[in-house]
Short mmCIF file of C-alpha atoms in Angstrom, two decimals:
data_model
loop_
_atom_site.label_atom_id
_atom_site.label_comp_id
_atom_site.label_asym_id
_atom_site.label_seq_id
_atom_site.Cartn_x
_atom_site.Cartn_y
_atom_site.Cartn_z
CA MET A 1 82.56 107.22 -1.15
CA ARG A 2 82.67 103.71 -2.56
CA VAL A 3 83.51 101.30 0.25
CA SER A 4 84.45 98.14 -1.68
CA PRO A 5 87.11 99.63 -4.00
CA THR A 6 88.62 101.50 -1.05
CA LEU A 7 88.91 98.30 0.98
CA TRP A 8 90.38 96.44 -2.00
CA ARG A 9 93.01 99.16 -2.53
CA ILE A 10 93.90 98.99 1.15
CA GLN A 11 94.34 95.23 0.97
CA LEU A 12 96.47 95.45 -2.18
CA ALA A 13 98.66 98.08 -0.52
CA SER A 14 98.98 95.88 2.55
CA ILE A 15 100.01 92.87 0.47
CA ARG A 16 102.47 94.98 -1.53
CA ASN A 17 104.04 96.38 1.65
CA ALA A 18 104.24 92.94 3.25
CA ALA A 19 105.86 91.51 0.12
CA ARG A 20 108.39 94.32 0.07
CA ASP A 21 109.44 93.81 3.69
CA ASP A 22 109.00 90.05 4.19
CA SER A 23 111.49 87.79 2.41
CA ARG A 24 109.50 84.67 3.36
CA MET A 25 106.51 86.03 1.46
CA ARG A 26 108.64 86.62 -1.65
CA VAL A 27 110.03 83.07 -1.48
CA ALA A 28 106.53 81.65 -1.03
CA PHE A 29 105.32 83.69 -4.01
CA VAL A 30 108.13 82.28 -6.19
CA PHE A 31 107.27 78.71 -5.14
CA VAL A 32 103.57 79.28 -5.82
CA MET A 33 104.34 80.63 -9.29
CA LEU A 34 106.68 77.72 -10.08
CA PHE A 35 104.01 75.28 -8.90
CA ASP A 36 101.40 77.05 -11.05
CA VAL A 37 103.65 76.89 -14.13
CA ALA A 38 104.38 73.18 -13.61
CA ILE A 39 100.71 72.33 -13.06
CA GLY A 40 99.78 74.55 -16.01
CA PHE A 41 102.08 72.74 -18.44
CA TRP A 42 100.93 69.33 -17.27
CA SER A 43 97.21 70.12 -17.29
CA GLY A 44 97.49 71.98 -20.60
CA SER A 45 99.08 68.99 -22.30
CA GLN A 46 96.43 66.66 -20.84
CA LEU A 47 93.62 68.96 -21.99
CA MET A 48 95.07 69.15 -25.52
CA ILE A 49 95.19 65.36 -25.71
CA HIS A 50 91.59 65.03 -24.52
CA ILE A 51 90.25 67.69 -26.88
CA ALA A 52 92.02 66.01 -29.81
CA GLN A 53 90.41 62.69 -28.83
CA TRP A 54 87.00 64.34 -28.56
CA GLN A 55 87.42 66.00 -31.95
CA ALA A 56 88.20 62.61 -33.49
CA LEU A 57 84.90 61.27 -32.11
CA GLY A 58 82.80 64.15 -33.44
CA PRO A 59 81.12 67.42 -32.42
CA ALA A 60 78.80 65.82 -29.85
CA SER A 61 81.79 64.35 -28.04
CA VAL A 62 83.57 67.74 -28.07
CA SER A 63 80.50 69.41 -26.61
CA SER A 64 80.02 66.85 -23.85
CA GLY A 65 83.74 66.89 -23.05
CA LEU A 66 83.79 70.67 -22.78
CA TRP A 67 80.71 70.58 -20.56
CA SER A 68 82.57 68.16 -18.30
CA ILE A 69 85.51 70.60 -18.22
CA CYS A 70 83.09 73.37 -17.21
CA LEU A 71 81.54 71.28 -14.45
CA LEU A 72 84.92 70.13 -13.13
CA THR A 73 86.25 73.70 -13.15
CA TRP A 74 83.18 75.05 -11.38
CA SER A 75 83.26 72.34 -8.73
CA GLY A 76 87.02 72.64 -8.24
CA MET A 77 86.90 76.41 -7.79
CA SER A 78 83.92 76.06 -5.45
CA VAL A 79 85.79 73.57 -3.27
CA ALA A 80 88.93 75.75 -3.26
CA ALA A 81 86.88 78.82 -2.35
CA LEU A 82 85.05 76.96 0.40
CA LEU A 83 88.26 75.59 1.91
CA ASN A 84 89.97 78.98 1.79
CA PHE A 85 86.92 80.67 3.28
CA LEU A 86 86.69 78.17 6.13
CA GLN A 87 90.40 78.55 6.79
CA GLN A 88 90.65 82.34 6.60
CA GLY A 89 87.19 83.85 6.33
CA PRO A 90 85.06 84.13 9.46
CA GLY A 91 87.83 84.33 12.07
CA ASN A 92 89.88 86.86 10.15
CA ALA A 93 90.51 90.20 11.88
CA ALA A 94 89.55 92.09 8.71
CA SER A 95 86.25 90.19 8.54
CA ASN A 96 85.48 90.94 12.16
CA LEU A 97 86.24 94.62 11.59
CA LEU A 98 84.03 94.76 8.49
CA PHE A 99 81.05 93.39 10.41
CA THR A 100 81.34 96.18 12.98
CA LEU A 101 81.19 98.93 10.35
CA PRO A 102 77.85 100.44 9.29
CA ILE A 103 77.91 98.97 5.78
CA ALA A 104 74.88 97.70 3.84
CA PRO A 105 74.83 93.88 3.52
CA PRO A 106 75.31 93.82 -0.30
CA THR A 107 78.29 96.16 -0.01
CA LEU A 108 79.65 94.09 2.86
CA PHE A 109 79.38 90.92 0.75
CA ARG A 110 81.12 92.54 -2.24
CA ALA A 111 83.89 93.90 -0.03
CA GLN A 112 84.36 90.55 1.72
CA PHE A 113 84.38 88.59 -1.54
CA GLY A 114 86.80 91.01 -3.19
CA MET A 115 89.18 90.88 -0.25
CA PHE A 116 88.92 87.09 -0.23
CA PHE A 117 89.63 86.94 -3.98
CA ILE A 118 92.62 89.27 -3.71
CA GLY A 119 94.08 87.35 -0.81
CA SER A 120 93.37 83.77 -1.83
CA LEU A 121 91.96 82.91 -5.26
CA TRP A 122 93.62 85.20 -7.79
CA ASN A 123 96.40 82.81 -8.79
CA TRP A 124 94.00 79.88 -9.35
CA ILE A 125 91.73 82.01 -11.54
CA PHE A 126 94.66 83.28 -13.63
CA LEU A 127 96.06 79.76 -13.96
CA GLU A 128 92.67 78.44 -15.05
CA ILE A 129 92.13 81.26 -17.56
CA GLY A 130 95.65 81.02 -18.96
CA VAL A 131 95.89 77.26 -19.40
CA THR A 132 92.33 76.68 -20.54
CA GLY A 133 92.37 79.74 -22.78
CA ILE A 134 95.59 78.87 -24.59
CA VAL A 135 94.63 75.23 -25.09
CA MET A 136 91.13 76.05 -26.32
CA VAL A 137 92.31 78.74 -28.73
CA VAL A 138 94.97 76.41 -30.17
CA THR A 139 92.68 73.38 -30.50
CA LEU A 140 89.21 74.84 -31.08
CA GLY A 141 89.77 78.23 -32.69
CA TRP A 142 88.94 81.71 -31.42
CA LEU A 143 85.17 81.77 -31.65
CA GLN A 144 84.46 78.46 -29.97
CA ALA A 145 87.23 79.03 -27.39
CA ILE A 146 85.91 82.46 -26.37
CA THR A 147 82.39 81.06 -26.00
CA TRP A 148 83.50 78.21 -23.74
CA LEU A 149 85.88 80.43 -21.73
CA ALA A 150 83.08 82.92 -21.11
CA LEU A 151 80.84 80.08 -19.95
CA ILE A 152 83.53 78.77 -17.59
CA GLN A 153 84.17 82.22 -16.11
CA LEU A 154 80.47 82.97 -15.66
CA GLY A 155 80.13 79.71 -13.77
CA VAL A 156 83.12 80.47 -11.55
CA ALA A 157 81.85 83.97 -10.79
#
């Protein structure tokens, strides 16, 4: 039996059941999505402007600008993950239960990280992929955009 996927399915079912029965959770979800869309449009337009400026300065400027985007994305996701972990991680009832089970440490880490991602970081990752991906494909073209997006995602992971 694979422990991590089982725990992730349980958490997804728990979130789905809570969303079905809790109207406050549905309202919060709508507000989070509206906030993500607003931030996405603003940051996408800003990124398009910056990439156009970098392209006007030449390929070296585009490369250094995209490296700065990578570093900012990596540091931003790291800070968000750290804050969410400190807020919800160690004192969480699910975390305490996981540590009492006879699970190997690598499996425990994967299960904990997956549950943390499902509960906290999924919307930020999708926002980052969506906004950055669309802007890069439109301004840079497919090949260069896919390369930089893969680099960003490998750094976040």
